[in-house]
Amino acid sequence: MAEPTRPPRGLLSDFRAFLASHRLLWLGPVALGLAWLVVLHLVTAGGSSAETGYVLS
Amino acid sequence: MSSPDGAGGARPRSRLRGLAFSVLALGLGVVLLELTLQGLSAFVPGVSGLLLVEGGGRPTDPRRIPDERIGERPNPDWFDHDARGFRNDEALERAAVVALGDSQTYGTGVDGAEAWPAVLGKGLGEPAYNMGFPGYGPAQMLLLLEDALALEPRVVVAAMYAGNDLYDAYKLVHVDRLGDALGGPSEAERAAIDAAEAETSLVDSVMVAYANRRVGLRGVLSRRCRIYGLLRATQRAFEDKPDPAAREAARTDWGLLTARAAARPGRYAAFEDERFKTLFTPGYRALAVQLDDPRIREGERLCLESIARMAELASEADARLVALFVPTKEYVFAELEREAPAGGETYRKLVADEERLWSEARAFLEERDVAIADGVRALRAPLDRGEQPYPMDHDGHPNALGQRALAEEVQRVIEGLGD
């Protein structure tokens, strides 16, 4: 019996399929970045907003 | 040896494609992160405070908020600002005197109660309202005059600072495209301005001299890219922060200050004689008052025209206008510096330009019958008595003693105005 042949797909639909099966690759940076933003916000909370340093103006 | 069906060739090709897809997917993630951060920083003040910088690469100044009419205005939520955003105990409905000016009037470096408008109010025994704010100059003051006159003052004081008002006026009208009520320059002046700007951007030059602003690709990234802002915020969050004692020492320890000046000779000059010690910043100041630059010359025209127009409008509202000349620290010390040279050629150029500025401003305003309060004389008087009207570090704003000297000079002029 002849092997079933896969219909040829375009590069774009291949890429879409790749994105769907590798979500961590592109959602990871977003999640990491946002999590890091929260950490920084907590680390710098109550920081030196009064210390503006604008003495030259 | 390659297989007859080509399977051995397909595998490396698909591996390569997988690698390319992975890189693209990662890139997509970075772009999505950037877009998310852009959106957050546009709508969430806490995020914009963390990720955005002003031109100088410093954290966004929480004292100011954007304003359509004047570019920026003071933030009413700042702890010692009133409901209008200005630095007063309360947003007065009526005031005998209204003070317009920049950080020299706002009182950067001193308490609000030590800024000259507050001291003036006490001296006169009448309410004085401070409408000074860092970054303003006569061109901005003209835009604020209507608000000032709404307080029905008998005197409006317009403080013009040599150290950056000419630059601020040029930037407001020709770069930010605001406050163009004063008419444009002549065609020849316009051409000279365009030619100078084509050579080097004045704003870039001033920001580099003022605060080491990054230019080029890194400058664009620094100002526009939020991921860059996130990395910068990371670096800032984990760098060593000086404790209050170390910060105080950095302002008052002459050994530390001279070391700082020695490390940055293009930025600071350390002045010292038997009685006084202070740091100058001649490079930046000289740039902002270089009258041979057509853009600064245009800034001078805008400042003086603004003050003259303010005097007319004040007069129509039965108020008198007093122009207060606020010199640079470098100019106040000029005679002493001649005895103990510290600033070099740039300093001397600054002093010569500022001399010319005050002489031209005096002639222009006297011709239009505008009363002048002479801050140069006022700030040099303490030096004659052996008292220093400025802090020891590079801060170019008068200390409490200098602010009092300015207040006394304005009071003297107001009391001499008569009815």
Coordinates of C-alpha atoms in Angstrom, one line a residue:
Chain A
M1 CA 0.0 0.0 0.0
A2 CA 1.3 3.4 -0.9
E3 CA 2.3 5.7 2.0
P4 CA -0.2 8.6 2.5
T5 CA 1.4 11.8 1.3
R6 CA 1.2 15.0 3.4
P7 CA -0.3 17.9 1.5
P8 CA 2.4 20.5 0.8
R9 CA 2.2 23.5 3.2
G10 CA 3.5 27.0 2.9
L11 CA 6.2 28.4 5.1
L12 CA 3.8 30.7 6.9
S13 CA 1.4 27.9 7.9
D14 CA 4.4 25.8 9.0
F15 CA 5.6 28.7 11.1
R16 CA 2.1 29.1 12.6
A17 CA 2.1 25.4 13.5
F18 CA 5.6 25.8 15.0
L19 CA 4.4 28.8 17.1
A20 CA 1.3 26.8 18.3
S21 CA 3.5 23.9 19.4
H22 CA 6.3 26.0 20.9
R23 CA 4.4 28.6 22.9
L24 CA 7.0 28.9 25.6
L25 CA 9.5 30.3 23.0
W26 CA 7.5 33.5 22.4
L27 CA 5.2 33.7 25.4
G28 CA 8.3 33.1 27.7
P29 CA 10.0 36.5 27.1
V30 CA 6.7 38.3 27.6
A31 CA 5.9 36.5 30.9
L32 CA 9.5 36.8 32.1
G33 CA 9.6 40.5 31.2
L34 CA 6.3 41.3 33.0
A35 CA 7.3 39.2 36.0
W36 CA 10.6 41.1 36.2
L37 CA 8.8 44.4 35.9
V38 CA 6.7 43.4 39.0
V39 CA 9.9 42.4 40.9
L40 CA 11.6 45.7 40.0
H41 CA 8.5 47.6 41.1
L42 CA 8.5 45.9 44.5
V43 CA 12.3 46.4 44.9
T44 CA 12.1 50.1 44.1
A45 CA 8.8 50.8 45.9
G46 CA 9.1 53.7 48.3
G47 CA 12.3 54.5 46.6
S48 CA 13.9 57.8 46.0
S49 CA 11.3 59.8 44.1
A50 CA 12.2 62.9 46.1
E51 CA 15.8 62.5 45.0
T52 CA 15.4 64.0 41.6
G53 CA 18.9 65.4 41.3
Y54 CA 17.8 68.3 39.1
V55 CA 20.2 70.7 40.4
L56 CA 21.4 72.2 37.1
S57 CA 18.2 73.3 35.7
Chain B
M1 CA 27.4 9.2 0.6
S2 CA 23.9 10.7 0.0
S3 CA 20.9 8.3 0.1
P4 CA 19.0 7.8 -3.1
D5 CA 15.7 9.2 -1.6
G6 CA 17.3 12.4 -0.3
A7 CA 16.2 11.8 3.3
G8 CA 19.7 12.5 4.6
G9 CA 19.5 16.0 3.0
A10 CA 16.1 16.8 4.3
R11 CA 17.0 16.4 8.0
P12 CA 19.6 19.1 8.1
R13 CA 17.3 21.3 6.1
S14 CA 14.5 20.8 8.6
R15 CA 16.9 21.4 11.5
L16 CA 17.9 24.7 10.0
R17 CA 14.3 25.6 9.5
G18 CA 13.5 24.7 13.1
L19 CA 16.4 26.9 14.3
A20 CA 15.2 29.8 12.1
F21 CA 11.7 29.4 13.4
S22 CA 12.9 29.4 17.0
V23 CA 14.8 32.6 16.5
L24 CA 11.8 34.2 14.8
A25 CA 9.5 33.0 17.7
L26 CA 11.9 34.5 20.3
G27 CA 12.0 37.7 18.3
L28 CA 8.2 37.7 18.2
G29 CA 8.3 37.3 22.0
V30 CA 10.6 40.3 22.4
V31 CA 8.4 42.5 20.1
L32 CA 5.3 41.4 22.1
L33 CA 7.1 42.3 25.4
E34 CA 8.1 45.7 24.0
L35 CA 4.5 46.4 22.8
T36 CA 3.1 45.4 26.2
L37 CA 5.6 47.6 28.1
Q38 CA 4.8 50.5 25.7
G39 CA 1.1 50.1 26.5
L40 CA 1.6 49.8 30.2
S41 CA 3.9 52.8 30.4
A42 CA 1.4 54.9 28.5
F43 CA -1.4 54.1 31.0
V44 CA 0.2 53.1 34.3
P45 CA 2.1 55.9 36.0
G46 CA 4.1 53.5 38.2
V47 CA 5.4 51.7 35.1
S48 CA 6.2 54.9 33.2
G49 CA 8.1 56.2 36.2
L50 CA 10.2 53.0 36.2
L51 CA 10.8 52.7 32.5
L52 CA 10.9 56.2 31.1
V53 CA 13.6 58.8 31.3
E54 CA 13.7 62.5 30.5
G55 CA 16.2 63.8 28.0
G56 CA 19.0 63.7 30.5
G57 CA 18.7 60.0 31.1
R58 CA 17.4 60.6 34.6
P59 CA 14.2 59.2 36.1
T60 CA 11.1 61.1 35.0
D61 CA 10.7 64.1 37.3
P62 CA 7.6 63.4 39.4
R63 CA 7.2 67.1 40.1
R64 CA 6.0 67.7 36.5
I65 CA 3.2 66.7 34.3
P66 CA 2.6 67.3 30.6
D67 CA 0.6 70.3 29.6
E68 CA -0.7 71.2 26.1
R69 CA -0.3 74.9 26.4
I70 CA 3.1 75.2 28.0
G71 CA 4.7 71.8 27.5
E72 CA 4.9 70.9 31.2
R73 CA 3.4 72.2 34.3
P74 CA 3.9 71.5 38.0
N75 CA 2.3 68.4 39.5
P76 CA -0.5 69.3 42.1
D77 CA 0.1 66.0 43.7
W78 CA 3.7 66.7 44.7
F79 CA 4.1 67.0 48.4
D80 CA 4.9 70.7 48.7
H81 CA 2.9 71.9 45.7
D82 CA -0.5 73.6 46.1
A83 CA -3.8 72.7 44.3
R84 CA -2.6 74.5 41.2
G85 CA 0.7 72.7 41.3
F86 CA 2.8 75.6 42.3
R87 CA 5.1 75.6 45.4
N88 CA 3.0 77.4 48.0
D89 CA 1.3 76.5 51.2
E90 CA -2.0 77.1 49.6
A91 CA -3.5 78.1 46.2
L92 CA -4.3 81.7 47.1
E93 CA -7.2 83.4 45.4
R94 CA -5.7 86.8 45.8
A95 CA -2.0 87.8 46.1
A96 CA -0.4 91.2 46.3
V97 CA 2.7 89.9 44.5
V98 CA 3.0 87.1 42.0
A99 CA 6.4 85.7 41.2
L100 CA 7.1 84.1 37.8
G101 CA 10.4 82.3 37.1
D102 CA 12.2 79.1 36.9
S103 CA 14.0 76.8 39.4
Q104 CA 15.8 79.9 40.9
T105 CA 12.3 81.2 41.9
Y106 CA 10.8 77.8 42.7
G107 CA 13.7 77.4 45.2
T108 CA 15.4 74.2 44.0
G109 CA 17.8 73.2 46.8
V110 CA 16.0 75.1 49.6
D111 CA 12.7 74.7 51.4
G112 CA 9.6 76.4 49.8
A113 CA 9.5 78.8 52.8
E114 CA 13.1 79.8 52.0
A115 CA 12.5 80.6 48.3
W116 CA 12.7 84.3 47.5
P117 CA 8.9 84.8 46.8
A118 CA 8.0 83.4 50.3
V119 CA 10.7 85.5 52.0
L120 CA 9.5 88.6 50.0
G121 CA 5.9 88.0 51.2
K122 CA 7.1 88.0 54.8
G123 CA 9.2 91.1 54.2
L124 CA 6.4 93.0 52.6
G125 CA 3.8 91.7 55.1
E126 CA 1.5 90.9 52.2
P127 CA 0.8 87.6 50.5
A128 CA 3.1 86.7 47.6
Y129 CA 2.4 83.7 45.4
N130 CA 5.2 81.6 43.9
M131 CA 4.5 80.6 40.2
G132 CA 8.1 79.6 39.5
F133 CA 8.9 76.2 38.2
P134 CA 12.1 74.5 36.9
G135 CA 12.4 74.8 33.2
Y136 CA 10.3 77.9 32.8
G137 CA 11.6 81.2 31.4
P138 CA 10.1 84.5 30.2
A139 CA 8.5 82.8 27.1
Q140 CA 6.6 80.3 29.4
M141 CA 5.9 83.1 31.9
L142 CA 4.0 85.1 29.2
L143 CA 1.8 82.0 28.7
L144 CA 1.2 81.9 32.4
L145 CA 0.6 85.6 32.9
E146 CA -3.2 85.4 32.6
D147 CA -3.3 83.0 35.5
A148 CA -1.0 85.3 37.5
L149 CA -3.2 88.4 36.8
A150 CA -6.3 86.4 37.9
L151 CA -4.9 86.7 41.4
E152 CA -5.3 90.5 41.0
P153 CA -1.7 91.4 42.1
R154 CA -0.4 94.9 42.3
V155 CA 3.0 93.6 41.3
V156 CA 4.1 90.8 39.0
V157 CA 7.8 89.8 39.3
A158 CA 9.3 88.1 36.2
A159 CA 12.6 86.5 37.1
M160 CA 14.9 86.0 34.1
Y161 CA 17.8 83.6 34.7
A162 CA 20.9 83.9 32.5
G163 CA 21.8 80.2 33.0
N164 CA 19.2 78.7 30.7
D165 CA 16.3 80.9 30.0
L166 CA 17.5 81.9 26.5
Y167 CA 17.8 78.3 25.6
D168 CA 14.5 77.4 27.2
A169 CA 12.7 80.2 25.2
Y170 CA 14.3 79.1 21.9
K171 CA 13.3 75.5 22.7
L172 CA 9.7 76.3 23.6
V173 CA 9.1 78.3 20.4
H174 CA 11.3 76.6 17.8
V175 CA 11.5 73.0 18.9
D176 CA 8.4 72.4 20.9
R177 CA 6.4 74.8 18.7
L178 CA 4.5 76.4 21.6
G179 CA 4.2 80.1 22.6
D180 CA 4.7 81.7 19.2
A181 CA 2.7 84.8 20.0
L182 CA 5.8 87.0 19.8
G183 CA 6.3 86.8 16.0
G184 CA 9.2 85.0 14.3
P185 CA 12.7 86.1 13.7
S186 CA 13.7 88.0 10.5
E187 CA 14.4 86.0 7.4
A188 CA 18.1 86.4 7.8
E189 CA 18.0 85.3 11.4
R190 CA 15.8 82.3 10.4
A191 CA 18.4 81.2 7.9
A192 CA 21.2 81.5 10.4
I193 CA 19.1 79.5 12.9
D194 CA 18.4 76.8 10.3
A195 CA 22.1 76.6 9.3
A196 CA 23.3 76.3 12.9
E197 CA 20.7 73.6 13.6
A198 CA 21.7 71.7 10.5
E199 CA 25.2 71.6 11.8
T200 CA 24.4 70.5 15.4
S201 CA 21.1 70.2 17.3
L202 CA 21.2 72.8 20.1
V203 CA 19.0 70.6 22.3
D204 CA 21.4 67.6 21.8
S205 CA 24.4 69.8 22.6
V206 CA 22.8 71.2 25.7
M207 CA 21.5 67.9 27.0
V208 CA 24.9 66.3 26.5
A209 CA 26.6 69.1 28.4
Y210 CA 23.8 69.2 31.0
A211 CA 23.3 65.6 31.8
N212 CA 25.5 63.4 29.6
R213 CA 22.5 62.5 27.5
R214 CA 23.2 59.7 25.1
V215 CA 23.0 60.5 21.4
G216 CA 22.9 58.3 18.3
L217 CA 21.4 54.8 18.3
R218 CA 21.9 54.3 22.0
G219 CA 20.2 57.7 22.7
V220 CA 17.1 56.7 20.6
L221 CA 16.9 53.3 22.3
S222 CA 17.3 54.9 25.7
R223 CA 14.4 57.3 25.0
R224 CA 12.1 55.1 22.9
C225 CA 12.7 51.4 23.8
R226 CA 10.9 50.2 27.0
I227 CA 13.0 47.0 27.2
Y228 CA 16.0 49.2 27.3
G229 CA 14.2 51.1 30.1
L230 CA 13.6 47.8 31.9
L231 CA 17.3 46.9 31.7
R232 CA 18.3 50.4 32.9
A233 CA 15.8 50.1 35.8
T234 CA 17.4 46.8 36.7
Q235 CA 20.8 48.3 36.8
R236 CA 19.6 51.2 38.9
A237 CA 17.7 48.9 41.3
F238 CA 20.8 47.0 42.2
E239 CA 23.5 49.6 42.2
D240 CA 24.8 50.8 45.5
K241 CA 22.8 53.7 46.8
P242 CA 24.6 56.2 49.0
D243 CA 23.2 56.6 52.5
P244 CA 22.0 60.1 53.6
A245 CA 25.3 60.8 55.3
A246 CA 27.3 59.9 52.2
R247 CA 24.9 62.0 50.1
E248 CA 25.4 65.0 52.4
A249 CA 29.1 64.5 52.3
A250 CA 28.9 64.5 48.5
R251 CA 27.5 68.0 48.7
T252 CA 29.7 69.4 51.4
D253 CA 33.0 67.6 51.6
W254 CA 35.4 69.8 49.7
G255 CA 37.9 66.9 49.2
L256 CA 35.2 64.8 47.5
L257 CA 34.0 67.7 45.5
T258 CA 37.4 68.6 44.1
A259 CA 38.0 65.0 43.3
R260 CA 34.8 65.0 41.3
A261 CA 35.9 68.1 39.5
A262 CA 39.3 66.7 38.8
A263 CA 37.7 63.5 37.3
R264 CA 35.4 65.6 35.0
P265 CA 37.5 68.7 34.0
G266 CA 35.2 69.4 31.0
R267 CA 32.1 69.5 33.3
Y268 CA 33.3 71.0 36.6
A269 CA 35.7 73.7 37.7
A270 CA 36.6 73.9 41.4
F271 CA 36.9 77.5 42.7
E272 CA 38.7 78.2 46.0
D273 CA 40.1 81.3 47.7
E274 CA 40.7 82.2 51.3
R275 CA 36.9 82.6 52.0
F276 CA 34.9 80.6 49.5
K277 CA 34.8 77.2 47.9
T278 CA 32.4 76.0 45.2
L279 CA 32.1 74.1 42.0
F280 CA 31.3 75.8 38.7
T281 CA 29.7 74.2 35.6
P282 CA 31.0 76.6 33.0
G283 CA 30.6 74.3 30.0
Y284 CA 26.9 73.9 30.2
R285 CA 26.3 77.5 31.3
A286 CA 28.5 78.9 28.5
L287 CA 26.5 76.9 25.9
A288 CA 23.2 78.2 27.2
V289 CA 24.2 81.9 27.0
Q290 CA 26.5 82.0 24.0
L291 CA 25.1 85.1 22.3
D292 CA 27.1 84.5 19.1
D293 CA 24.9 81.4 18.4
P294 CA 21.8 82.6 16.4
R295 CA 19.5 80.3 18.4
I296 CA 20.6 81.7 21.7
R297 CA 20.3 85.2 20.2
E298 CA 16.8 84.3 19.2
G299 CA 16.1 83.1 22.7
E300 CA 17.3 86.4 24.0
R301 CA 14.9 88.2 21.7
L302 CA 12.0 86.0 22.8
C303 CA 12.8 86.5 26.5
L304 CA 13.0 90.3 26.3
E305 CA 10.0 90.6 24.0
S306 CA 8.1 88.4 26.5
I307 CA 9.0 90.6 29.4
A308 CA 8.0 93.7 27.5
R309 CA 4.7 92.2 26.5
M310 CA 4.1 91.0 30.1
A311 CA 4.7 94.6 31.3
E312 CA 2.0 95.9 28.9
L313 CA -0.5 93.3 29.9
A314 CA 0.2 93.8 33.6
S315 CA -0.3 97.5 33.1
E316 CA -3.7 96.9 31.4
A317 CA -4.6 95.0 34.6
D318 CA -3.4 97.8 36.9
A319 CA -0.4 95.9 38.0
R320 CA 3.3 96.8 37.7
L321 CA 5.9 94.4 36.3
V322 CA 9.3 94.1 37.9
A323 CA 12.0 92.2 36.0
L324 CA 14.4 90.4 38.3
F325 CA 17.8 89.6 36.7
V326 CA 19.0 86.3 38.1
P327 CA 22.7 85.7 37.2
T328 CA 24.6 82.4 37.0
K329 CA 26.7 81.5 40.0
E330 CA 29.7 81.7 37.7
Y331 CA 28.9 85.4 36.9
V332 CA 28.3 86.2 40.6
F333 CA 31.8 84.9 41.4
A334 CA 33.4 86.5 38.3
E335 CA 35.4 89.1 40.1
L336 CA 36.7 86.7 42.7
E337 CA 37.5 84.2 40.0
R338 CA 39.8 86.7 38.3
E339 CA 41.9 86.7 41.5
A340 CA 41.9 82.9 41.8
P341 CA 41.4 81.5 38.2
A342 CA 39.5 78.3 38.1
G343 CA 37.3 78.2 35.0
G344 CA 39.6 78.7 32.0
E345 CA 38.6 80.1 28.6
T346 CA 35.0 78.7 28.7
Y347 CA 34.4 80.5 32.0
R348 CA 35.7 83.8 30.6
K349 CA 33.5 83.4 27.5
L350 CA 30.5 82.8 29.7
V351 CA 31.2 85.9 31.8
A352 CA 31.6 88.0 28.7
D353 CA 28.4 86.8 27.2
E354 CA 26.5 87.2 30.4
E355 CA 27.9 90.7 30.8
R356 CA 26.5 91.5 27.4
L357 CA 23.2 89.9 28.1
W358 CA 22.5 92.0 31.2
S359 CA 23.7 95.1 29.5
E360 CA 21.4 94.6 26.5
A361 CA 18.5 93.5 28.7
R362 CA 18.8 96.6 30.9
A363 CA 18.9 98.9 27.9
F364 CA 15.9 97.2 26.3
L365 CA 13.7 97.2 29.4
E366 CA 14.7 100.7 30.6
E367 CA 13.6 102.0 27.2
R368 CA 10.2 100.4 27.9
D369 CA 10.0 101.8 31.4
V370 CA 10.1 98.3 33.0
A371 CA 11.4 98.3 36.6
I372 CA 14.5 96.1 37.2
A373 CA 15.6 94.3 40.3
D374 CA 19.3 93.6 40.1
G375 CA 20.0 90.1 41.3
V376 CA 23.7 90.4 40.3
R377 CA 24.3 93.2 42.8
A378 CA 22.1 91.4 45.4
L379 CA 24.0 88.1 45.1
R380 CA 27.4 89.7 45.1
A381 CA 26.7 91.7 48.3
P382 CA 27.0 88.6 50.6
L383 CA 30.3 87.8 49.0
D384 CA 31.6 91.2 50.0
R385 CA 30.6 90.4 53.6
G386 CA 32.3 87.0 53.4
E387 CA 29.1 85.0 53.2
Q388 CA 28.5 82.5 50.4
P389 CA 25.1 82.8 48.6
Y390 CA 25.5 79.4 46.9
P391 CA 26.1 75.8 48.1
M392 CA 29.6 74.4 47.9
D393 CA 28.7 71.7 45.3
H394 CA 27.9 72.2 41.6
D395 CA 24.3 73.4 42.3
G396 CA 23.8 76.7 40.6
H397 CA 20.8 77.7 42.7
P398 CA 21.2 80.2 45.5
N399 CA 21.1 78.8 49.0
A400 CA 18.8 80.2 51.7
L401 CA 21.1 83.2 52.1
G402 CA 21.2 83.9 48.4
Q403 CA 17.4 83.5 48.2
R404 CA 17.0 86.1 51.0
A405 CA 19.4 88.5 49.1
L406 CA 17.1 88.2 46.0
A407 CA 14.0 88.8 48.1
E408 CA 15.5 91.9 49.7
E409 CA 16.4 93.3 46.3
V410 CA 12.9 92.8 44.9
Q411 CA 11.4 94.2 48.1
R412 CA 13.6 97.3 47.7
V413 CA 12.4 97.8 44.1
I414 CA 8.7 97.2 44.9
E415 CA 8.8 99.7 47.8
G416 CA 10.3 102.2 45.4
L417 CA 7.6 101.9 42.8
G418 CA 5.1 104.1 44.6
D419 CA 1.5 104.0 43.7

